[in-house]
Coordinates of C-alpha atoms in Angstrom, one line a residue:
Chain A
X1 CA 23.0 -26.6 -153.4
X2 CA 22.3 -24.2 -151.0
X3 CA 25.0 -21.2 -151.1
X4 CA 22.6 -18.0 -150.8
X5 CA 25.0 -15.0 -150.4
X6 CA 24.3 -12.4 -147.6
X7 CA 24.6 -9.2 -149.4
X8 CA 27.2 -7.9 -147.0
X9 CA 29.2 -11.0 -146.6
X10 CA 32.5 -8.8 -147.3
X11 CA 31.8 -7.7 -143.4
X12 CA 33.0 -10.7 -141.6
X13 CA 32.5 -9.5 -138.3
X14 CA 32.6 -12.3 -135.3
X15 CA 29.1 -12.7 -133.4
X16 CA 28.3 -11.3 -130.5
X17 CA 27.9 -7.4 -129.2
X18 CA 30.0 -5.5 -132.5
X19 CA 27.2 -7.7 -134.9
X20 CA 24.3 -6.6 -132.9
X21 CA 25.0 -3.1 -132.6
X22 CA 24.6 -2.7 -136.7
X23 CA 21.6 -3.9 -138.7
X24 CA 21.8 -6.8 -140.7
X25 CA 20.9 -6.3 -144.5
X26 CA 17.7 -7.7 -143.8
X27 CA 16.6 -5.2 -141.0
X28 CA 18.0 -1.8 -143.4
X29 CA 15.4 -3.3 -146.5
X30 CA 12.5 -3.7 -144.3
X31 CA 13.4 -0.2 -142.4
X32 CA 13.8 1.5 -146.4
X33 CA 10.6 -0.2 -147.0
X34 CA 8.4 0.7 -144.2
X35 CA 9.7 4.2 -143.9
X36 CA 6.7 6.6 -143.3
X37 CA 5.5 9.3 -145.3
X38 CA 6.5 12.0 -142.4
X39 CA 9.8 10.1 -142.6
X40 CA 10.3 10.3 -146.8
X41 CA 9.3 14.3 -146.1
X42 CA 12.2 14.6 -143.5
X43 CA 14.7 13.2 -146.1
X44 CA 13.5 14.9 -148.9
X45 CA 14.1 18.1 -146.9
X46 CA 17.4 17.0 -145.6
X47 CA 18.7 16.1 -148.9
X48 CA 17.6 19.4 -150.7
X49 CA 19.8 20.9 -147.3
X50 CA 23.0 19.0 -148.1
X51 CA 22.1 20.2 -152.5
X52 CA 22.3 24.2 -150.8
X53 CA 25.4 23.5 -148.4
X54 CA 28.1 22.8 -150.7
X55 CA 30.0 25.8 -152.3
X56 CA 31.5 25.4 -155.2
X57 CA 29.9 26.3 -159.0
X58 CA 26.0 25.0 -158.9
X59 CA 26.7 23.0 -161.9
X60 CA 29.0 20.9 -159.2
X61 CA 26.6 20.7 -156.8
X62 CA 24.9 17.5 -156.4
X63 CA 21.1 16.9 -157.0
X64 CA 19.5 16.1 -153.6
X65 CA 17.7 13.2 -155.5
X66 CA 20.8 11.9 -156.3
X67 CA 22.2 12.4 -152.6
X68 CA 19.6 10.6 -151.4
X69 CA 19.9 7.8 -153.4
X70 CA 23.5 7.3 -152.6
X71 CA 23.2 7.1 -149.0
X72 CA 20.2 4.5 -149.2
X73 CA 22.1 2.6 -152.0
X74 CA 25.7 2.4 -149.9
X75 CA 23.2 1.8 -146.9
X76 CA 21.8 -1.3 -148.1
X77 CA 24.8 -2.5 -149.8
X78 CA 26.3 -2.2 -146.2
X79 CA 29.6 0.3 -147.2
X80 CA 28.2 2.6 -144.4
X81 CA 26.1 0.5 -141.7
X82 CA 23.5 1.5 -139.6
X83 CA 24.2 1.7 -135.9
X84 CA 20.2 0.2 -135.3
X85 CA 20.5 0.8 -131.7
X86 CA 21.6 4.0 -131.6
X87 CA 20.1 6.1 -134.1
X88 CA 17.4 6.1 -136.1
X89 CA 17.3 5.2 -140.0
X90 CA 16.5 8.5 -141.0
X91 CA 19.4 10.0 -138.9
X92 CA 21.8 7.7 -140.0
X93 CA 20.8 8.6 -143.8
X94 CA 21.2 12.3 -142.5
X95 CA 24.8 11.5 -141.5
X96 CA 25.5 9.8 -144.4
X97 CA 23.9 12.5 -147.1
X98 CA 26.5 14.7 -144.7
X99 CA 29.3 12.3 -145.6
X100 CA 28.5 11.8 -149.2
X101 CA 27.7 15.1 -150.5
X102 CA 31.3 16.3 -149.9
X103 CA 32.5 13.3 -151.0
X104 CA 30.6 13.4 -154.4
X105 CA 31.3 16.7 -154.9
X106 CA 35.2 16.5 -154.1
X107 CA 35.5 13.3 -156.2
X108 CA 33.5 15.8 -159.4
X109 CA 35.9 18.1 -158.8
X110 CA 39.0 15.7 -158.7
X111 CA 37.6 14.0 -162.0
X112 CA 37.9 17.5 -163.7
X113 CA 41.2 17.6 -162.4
X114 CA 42.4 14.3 -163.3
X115 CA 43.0 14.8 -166.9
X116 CA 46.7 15.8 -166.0
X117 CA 47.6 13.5 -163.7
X118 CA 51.1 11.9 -164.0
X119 CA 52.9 10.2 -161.2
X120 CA 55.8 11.6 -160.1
X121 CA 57.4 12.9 -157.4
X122 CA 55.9 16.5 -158.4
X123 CA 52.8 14.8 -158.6
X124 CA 53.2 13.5 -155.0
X125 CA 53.3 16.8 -153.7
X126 CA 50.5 18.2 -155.4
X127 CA 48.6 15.5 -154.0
X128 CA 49.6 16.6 -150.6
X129 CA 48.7 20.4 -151.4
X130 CA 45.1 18.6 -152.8
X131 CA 45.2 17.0 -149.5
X132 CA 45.8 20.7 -147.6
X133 CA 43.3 22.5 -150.4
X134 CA 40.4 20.1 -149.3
X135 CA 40.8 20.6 -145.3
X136 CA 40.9 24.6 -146.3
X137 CA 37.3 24.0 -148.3
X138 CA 36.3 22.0 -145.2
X139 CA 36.7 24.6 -143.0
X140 CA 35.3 27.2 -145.8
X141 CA 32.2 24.9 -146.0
X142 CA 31.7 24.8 -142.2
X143 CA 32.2 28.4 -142.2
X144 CA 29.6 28.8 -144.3
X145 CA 27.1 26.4 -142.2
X146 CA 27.4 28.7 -139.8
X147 CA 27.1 32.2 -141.5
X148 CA 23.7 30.5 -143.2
X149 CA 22.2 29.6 -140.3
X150 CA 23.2 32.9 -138.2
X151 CA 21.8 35.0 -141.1
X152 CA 18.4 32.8 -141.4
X153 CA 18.0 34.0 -137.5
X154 CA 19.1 37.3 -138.0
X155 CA 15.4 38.6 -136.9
X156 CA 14.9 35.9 -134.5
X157 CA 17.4 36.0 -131.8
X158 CA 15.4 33.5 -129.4
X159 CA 15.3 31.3 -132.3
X160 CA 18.9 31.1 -132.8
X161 CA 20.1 30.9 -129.0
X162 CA 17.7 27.9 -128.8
X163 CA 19.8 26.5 -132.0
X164 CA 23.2 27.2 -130.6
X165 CA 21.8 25.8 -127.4
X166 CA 21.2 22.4 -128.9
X167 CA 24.3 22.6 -130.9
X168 CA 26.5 22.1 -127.5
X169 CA 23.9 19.5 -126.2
X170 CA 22.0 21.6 -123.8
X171 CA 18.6 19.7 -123.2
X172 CA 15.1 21.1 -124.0
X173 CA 14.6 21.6 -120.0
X174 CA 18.5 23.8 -119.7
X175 CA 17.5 26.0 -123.0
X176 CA 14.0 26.7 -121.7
X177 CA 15.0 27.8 -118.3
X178 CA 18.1 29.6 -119.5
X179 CA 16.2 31.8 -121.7
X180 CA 13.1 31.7 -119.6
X181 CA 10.8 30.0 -122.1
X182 CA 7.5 28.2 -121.3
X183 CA 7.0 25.3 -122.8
X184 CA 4.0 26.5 -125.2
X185 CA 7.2 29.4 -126.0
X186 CA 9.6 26.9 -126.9
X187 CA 7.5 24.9 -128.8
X188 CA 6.5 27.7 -130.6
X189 CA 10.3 28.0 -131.5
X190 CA 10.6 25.2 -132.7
X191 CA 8.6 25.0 -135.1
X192 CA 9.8 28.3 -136.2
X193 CA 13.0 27.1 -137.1
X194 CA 11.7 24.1 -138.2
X195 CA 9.9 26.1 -140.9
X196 CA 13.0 28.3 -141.6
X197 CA 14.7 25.1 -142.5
X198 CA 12.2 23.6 -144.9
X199 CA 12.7 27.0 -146.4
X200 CA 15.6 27.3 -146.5
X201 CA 16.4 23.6 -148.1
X202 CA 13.5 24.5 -150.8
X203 CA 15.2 27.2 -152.8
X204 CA 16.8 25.5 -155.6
X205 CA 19.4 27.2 -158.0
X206 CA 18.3 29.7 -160.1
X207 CA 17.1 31.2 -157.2
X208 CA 20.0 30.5 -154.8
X209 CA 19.2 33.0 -152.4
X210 CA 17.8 33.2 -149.1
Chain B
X1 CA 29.9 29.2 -127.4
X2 CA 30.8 26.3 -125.4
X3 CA 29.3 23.0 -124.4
X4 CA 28.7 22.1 -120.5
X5 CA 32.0 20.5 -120.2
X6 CA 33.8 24.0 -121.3
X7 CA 35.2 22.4 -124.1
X8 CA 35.3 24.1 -127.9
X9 CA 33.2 22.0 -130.4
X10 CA 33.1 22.3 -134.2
X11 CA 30.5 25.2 -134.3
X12 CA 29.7 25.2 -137.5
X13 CA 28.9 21.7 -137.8
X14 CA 27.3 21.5 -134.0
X15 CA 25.3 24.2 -135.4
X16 CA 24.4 22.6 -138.6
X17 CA 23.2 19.3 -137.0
X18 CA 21.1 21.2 -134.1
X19 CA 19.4 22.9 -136.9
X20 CA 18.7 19.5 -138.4
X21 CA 17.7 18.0 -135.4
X22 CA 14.7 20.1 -135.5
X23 CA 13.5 18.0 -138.9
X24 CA 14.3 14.8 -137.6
X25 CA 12.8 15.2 -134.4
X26 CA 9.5 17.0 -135.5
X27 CA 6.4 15.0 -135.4
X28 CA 4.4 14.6 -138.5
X29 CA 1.9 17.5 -137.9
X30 CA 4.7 20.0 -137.8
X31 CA 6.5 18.8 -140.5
X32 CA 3.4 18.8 -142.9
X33 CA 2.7 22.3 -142.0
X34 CA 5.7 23.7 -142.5
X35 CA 6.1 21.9 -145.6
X36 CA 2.4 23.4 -146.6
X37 CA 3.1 26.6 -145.4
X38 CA 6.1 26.7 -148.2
X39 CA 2.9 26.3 -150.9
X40 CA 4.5 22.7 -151.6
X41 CA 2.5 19.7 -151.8
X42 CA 3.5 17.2 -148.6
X43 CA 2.3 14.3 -150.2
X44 CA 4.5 14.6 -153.3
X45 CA 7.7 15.3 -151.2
X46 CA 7.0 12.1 -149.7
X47 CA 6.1 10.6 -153.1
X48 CA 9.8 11.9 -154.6
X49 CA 11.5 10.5 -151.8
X50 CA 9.8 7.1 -151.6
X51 CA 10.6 6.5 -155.8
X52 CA 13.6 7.1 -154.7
X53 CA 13.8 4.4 -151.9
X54 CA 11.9 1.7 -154.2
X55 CA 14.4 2.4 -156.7
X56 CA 17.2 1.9 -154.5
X57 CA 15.8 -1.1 -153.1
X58 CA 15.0 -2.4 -156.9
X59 CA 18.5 -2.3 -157.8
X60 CA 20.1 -3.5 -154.9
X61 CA 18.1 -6.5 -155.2
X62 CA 19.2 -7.1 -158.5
X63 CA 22.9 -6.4 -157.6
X64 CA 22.5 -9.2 -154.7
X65 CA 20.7 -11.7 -157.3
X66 CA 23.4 -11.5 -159.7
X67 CA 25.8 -12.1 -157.2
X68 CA 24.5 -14.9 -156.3
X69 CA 24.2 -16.1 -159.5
X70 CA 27.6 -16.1 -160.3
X71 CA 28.8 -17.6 -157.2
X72 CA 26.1 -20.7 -157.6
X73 CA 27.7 -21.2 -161.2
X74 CA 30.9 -20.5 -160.4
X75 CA 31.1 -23.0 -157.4
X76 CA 29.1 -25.0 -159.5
X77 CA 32.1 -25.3 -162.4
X78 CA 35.0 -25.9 -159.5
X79 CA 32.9 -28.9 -158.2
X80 CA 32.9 -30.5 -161.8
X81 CA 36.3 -29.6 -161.8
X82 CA 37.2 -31.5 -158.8
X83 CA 35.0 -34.6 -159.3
X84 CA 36.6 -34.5 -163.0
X85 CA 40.0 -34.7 -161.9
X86 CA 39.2 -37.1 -159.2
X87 CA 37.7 -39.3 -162.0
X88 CA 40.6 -39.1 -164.1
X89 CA 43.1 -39.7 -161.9
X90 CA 41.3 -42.7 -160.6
X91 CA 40.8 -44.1 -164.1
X92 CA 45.1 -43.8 -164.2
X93 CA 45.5 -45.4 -160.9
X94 CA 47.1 -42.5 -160.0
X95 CA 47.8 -40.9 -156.2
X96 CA 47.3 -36.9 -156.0
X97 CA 51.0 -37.1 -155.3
X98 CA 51.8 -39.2 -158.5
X99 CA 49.4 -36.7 -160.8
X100 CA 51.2 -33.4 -159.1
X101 CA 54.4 -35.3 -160.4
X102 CA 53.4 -35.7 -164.0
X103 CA 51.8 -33.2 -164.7
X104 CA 54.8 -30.9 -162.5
X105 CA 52.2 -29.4 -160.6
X106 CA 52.1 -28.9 -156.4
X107 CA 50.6 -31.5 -154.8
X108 CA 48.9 -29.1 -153.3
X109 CA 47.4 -27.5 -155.8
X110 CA 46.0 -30.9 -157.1
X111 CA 44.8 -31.1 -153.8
X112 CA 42.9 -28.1 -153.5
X113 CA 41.7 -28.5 -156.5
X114 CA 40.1 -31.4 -155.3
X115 CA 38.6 -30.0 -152.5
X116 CA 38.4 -26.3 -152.2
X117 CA 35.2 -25.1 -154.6
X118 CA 36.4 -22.0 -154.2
X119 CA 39.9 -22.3 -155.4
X120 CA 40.9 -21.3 -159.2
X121 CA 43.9 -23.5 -160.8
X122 CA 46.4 -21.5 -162.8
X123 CA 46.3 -21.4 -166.4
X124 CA 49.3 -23.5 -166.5
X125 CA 48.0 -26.4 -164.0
X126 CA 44.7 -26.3 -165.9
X127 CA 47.3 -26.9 -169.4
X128 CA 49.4 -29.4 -167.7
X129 CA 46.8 -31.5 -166.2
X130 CA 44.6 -31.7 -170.3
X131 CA 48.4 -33.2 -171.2
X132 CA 48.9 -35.6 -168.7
X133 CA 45.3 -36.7 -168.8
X134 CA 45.3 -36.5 -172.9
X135 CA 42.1 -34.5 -173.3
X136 CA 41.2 -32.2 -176.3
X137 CA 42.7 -29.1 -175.9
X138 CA 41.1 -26.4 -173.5
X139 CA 38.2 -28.9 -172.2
X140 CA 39.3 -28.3 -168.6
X141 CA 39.3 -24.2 -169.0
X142 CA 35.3 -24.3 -169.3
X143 CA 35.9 -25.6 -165.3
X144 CA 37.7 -23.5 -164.4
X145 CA 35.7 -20.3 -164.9
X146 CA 38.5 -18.8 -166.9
X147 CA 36.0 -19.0 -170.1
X148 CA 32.2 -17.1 -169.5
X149 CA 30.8 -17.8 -172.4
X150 CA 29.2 -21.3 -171.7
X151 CA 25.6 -21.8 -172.8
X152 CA 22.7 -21.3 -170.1
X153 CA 22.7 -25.8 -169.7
X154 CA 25.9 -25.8 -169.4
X155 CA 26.2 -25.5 -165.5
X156 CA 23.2 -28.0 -164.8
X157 CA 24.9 -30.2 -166.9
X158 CA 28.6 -29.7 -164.4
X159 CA 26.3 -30.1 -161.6
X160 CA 24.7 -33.4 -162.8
X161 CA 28.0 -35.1 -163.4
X162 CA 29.2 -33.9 -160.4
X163 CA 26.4 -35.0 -158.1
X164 CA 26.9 -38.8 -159.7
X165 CA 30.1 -38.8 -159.7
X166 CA 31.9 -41.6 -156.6
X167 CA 35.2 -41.0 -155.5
X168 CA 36.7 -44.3 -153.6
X169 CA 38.1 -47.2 -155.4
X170 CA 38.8 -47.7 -159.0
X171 CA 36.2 -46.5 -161.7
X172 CA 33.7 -49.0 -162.4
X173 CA 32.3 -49.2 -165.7
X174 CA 29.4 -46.8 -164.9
X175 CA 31.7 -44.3 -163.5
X176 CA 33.6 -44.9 -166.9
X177 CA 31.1 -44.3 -169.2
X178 CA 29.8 -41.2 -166.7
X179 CA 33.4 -40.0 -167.3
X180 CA 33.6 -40.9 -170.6
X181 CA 30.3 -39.3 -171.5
X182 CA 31.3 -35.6 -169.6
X183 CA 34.6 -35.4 -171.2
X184 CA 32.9 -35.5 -174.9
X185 CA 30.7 -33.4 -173.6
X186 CA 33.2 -30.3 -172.7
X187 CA 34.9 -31.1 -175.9
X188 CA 31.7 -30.8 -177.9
X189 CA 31.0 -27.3 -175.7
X190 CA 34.4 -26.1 -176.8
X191 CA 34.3 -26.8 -180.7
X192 CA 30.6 -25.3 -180.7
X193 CA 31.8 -22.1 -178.7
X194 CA 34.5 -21.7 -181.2
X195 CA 31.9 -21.8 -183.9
X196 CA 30.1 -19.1 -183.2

C-alpha cells in the first residue's frame, strides 16, 4: 500500500505556472540543508535584528533563536512558501522572521491579555480597539526602524544617503553617481554599514543600547 | 524621500529592508569580517544557526512520519471496514440497498462505506449495522478509527483480511471461514482492550 503523504498536501494547488513558482517540500529541506556557513551567519544576524526591533518590555521580546526556528519550521511545513524563483532562501527566511516576530510577540501579548476575555458585544468592540491598538504599535514600530537606523548614521551621512537610496530602489550605478562615489567609495560604504548592522543586531539586553 | 516613480513608500520599513539588504547581499569575506571585527567568533554564529536548522529539519521529519503513519493505519482500518461489510452482507444475500433498509441507514452511506477509504461511518451506522449483522457489541468501532487503542498487530492483521478478502458472488466456504475467523478476532481485540 503505497499512500506516502506529501508534507504539504493541505496546498492543493493545480499544476502548471502557480506550482512552479513556490518550492516543493522537497526543494526547502535540501536548500535548509545545504545552507552555507556565510548563509547560517547572515541569519544568525538577521534574527538577532528582528530580537532588537520590537518594542515592547524585553521580557516580551522574542529570542532570535527562537525566531529563527519559527520561520524555518513554518517554512518547511509549507504555512509560508518560498517563492524559489524569486528570492533567495535566506531572503525569504528574512521576510518571514519580519512577519513572525510581530506576530509572536502580539500573540504574547494577547495571551497576557486573554485571561479576561468574555464574548460580548463589549467584547466585540474591544476587539476592534485591539485591532486599532496594533496598527498604532505598527506604525510606532516602523517609527522606530527608522529613528534606529538614522541614529546608527548619525556620523556617517554618505552611509545613510546610500541606505535611503536603496530603500526607494535606486541601483548601485544611480546612488554612486548621485553622490559622486567611485566604486572602490561605495564599496567601502558598504561594508560600513554592513558592519554597523552586525553591531547593531549583536547587543543583546542587558545592554540594550546602541 | 521618494522613489523614481514620485510615489511615497513605507520609509521606515523601505529603510529597514535596504539596511538588511546589505547582509544578505554581502559576500562571505565581508560578512566574516565584520562579524570578526565585533570580537565574535564566525564560525560559532554559523554553528548556532545551523543547530538550529538541523533541529528544525529533525522535527519536521518526525511531524511528516507520524502523519503518515496515521493515515496508512487509518486507511488501513476503513479498508477492513469495507471488505467486512461487503463480506457480511454477502454472507446475508443482501443488496447495499436491502442492508441500508435494515439497518435504517442511507444507502449511501453503506455505499461509501464500501468504497471511500477515507470516509468515517457515524457512530449510529457503525451501531446499526453490529445489530443487523448480529455481531458482539462494538466489534465494528475498532474499524472505524473511533477507538485508538488497538495493539501494534492489530492493523497488519485489518490489512491481511482485507487483501484476501473477494467481493463478487456468494461467500464460499473459504471466504466464510476468512470471515468467520476476522470477526472473532475483533471480538477477541475488544474483550482484551477492556481488560486492561
Amino acid at each position: 500500500m503505497s499512500m506516502k503523504k506529501q508534507p504539504c498536501s493541505h496546498l492543493e494547488v493545480g499544476g502548471g505556472k502557480l506550482d512552479d513558482e513556490y518550492a516543493s517540500p522537497e526543494e526547502v529541506t535540501e536548500a535548509i540543508r545545504t545552507l552555507t556557513d556565510a548563509d547560517h551567519q547572515k541569519l544568525m544576524v538577521i534574527a538577532r535584528y528582528w530580537h532588537r526591533q520590537r518594542y515592547g518590555p524585553l521580557e516580551q521580546r522574542v529570542e532570535p533563536e527562537e525566531i529563527l526556528f519559527e520561520a524555518i519550521t513554518i517554512t518547511l511545513n509549507c504555512d509560508r512558501r518560498w517563492r524559489k524563483e524569486k528570492v533567495s532562501i535566506v531572503k525569504h527566511l528574512d521576510r518571514v522572521m519580519e512577519s513572525l516576530s510581530g506576530h509572536i510577540l502580539e500573540k504574547r501579548m494577547a495571551e497576557a491579555r486573554a485571561k479576561d476575555e468574555m464574548e460580548s458585544q463589549m467584547e466585540r468592540t474591544e476587539h476592534e480597539q485591539r485591532y486599532l491598538r496594533s496598527s498604532v504599535e505598527d506604525q510606532v514600530v516602523a517609527r522606530q526602524q527608522m529613528e534606529m537606523i538614522q541614529a546608527l548614521f548619525a556620523d556617517d551621512d554618505v552611509a545613510l544617503q546610500v541606505l535611503c537610496g536603496r530603500a526607494v530602489e535606486k541601483t548601485a550605478a544611480e546612488i554612486r553617481e548621485e553622490l559622486g562615489l567611485s566604486k572602490t567609495e561605495y564599496a567601502t560604504v558598504t561594508r560600513r554599514i554592513l558592519r554597523a548592522f552586525v553591531k547593531h543586531a549583536k547587543i543583546r539586553e542587558g545592554n540594550d543600547h546602541d | 524621500m521618494t522613489d523614481k516613480k514620485g510615489n511615497l513608500p513605507n520609509e521606515a520599513n523601505a529603510l529597514s529592508r535596504a539596511f538588511r539588504e546589505f547582509v544578505l547581499e554581502a559576500d562571505a569575506k565581508d560578512l566574516e569580517e565584520a562579524i570578526v571585527a565585533m570580537g565574535e567568533d564566525s564560525k560559532q554564529l554559523a554553528e548556532s544557526s545551523r543547530a538550529i536548522a538541523v533541529e528544525a529539519l529533525k522535527r519536521n521529519e518526525m511531524r511528516v512520519g507520524v502523519e503518515n503513519q496515521e493515515r496508512v493505519e487509518a486507511e488501513a482500518l476503513h479498508e477492513g471496514l469495507s471488505a467486512l461489510i461487503q463480506l457480511l452482507r454477502r454472507r446475508e444475500g443482501m443488496s447495499e440497498e436491502d442492508l441500508a433498509k435494515r439497518a435504517r441507514v442511507d444507502v449511501e452511506e453503506i455505499r461509501r462505506i464500501e468504497v471511500d477509504r477515507s470516509y468515517t461511518p457515524s457512530p449510529r451506522t457503525i451501531y446499526q449495522l453490529e445489530q443487523v449483522f448480529r455481531l458482539p457489541s462494538r466489534t465494528l468501532v475498532l474499524l472505524s478509527g473511533a477507538k485508538k487503542r488497538t495493539r501494534p498487530d492489530f492493523t497488519n492483521e485489518v490489512m491481511r483480511f482485507a487483501a484476501n478478502a473477494k467481493t463478487m458472488g456468494k461467500l464460499n466456504s473459504a471466504e466464510m471461514k476468512l470471515l468467520n475467523e476476522f470477526v472473532n478476532f475483533l471480538s477477541s481485540q475488544e474483550r482484551d482492550m477492556d481488560k486492561e
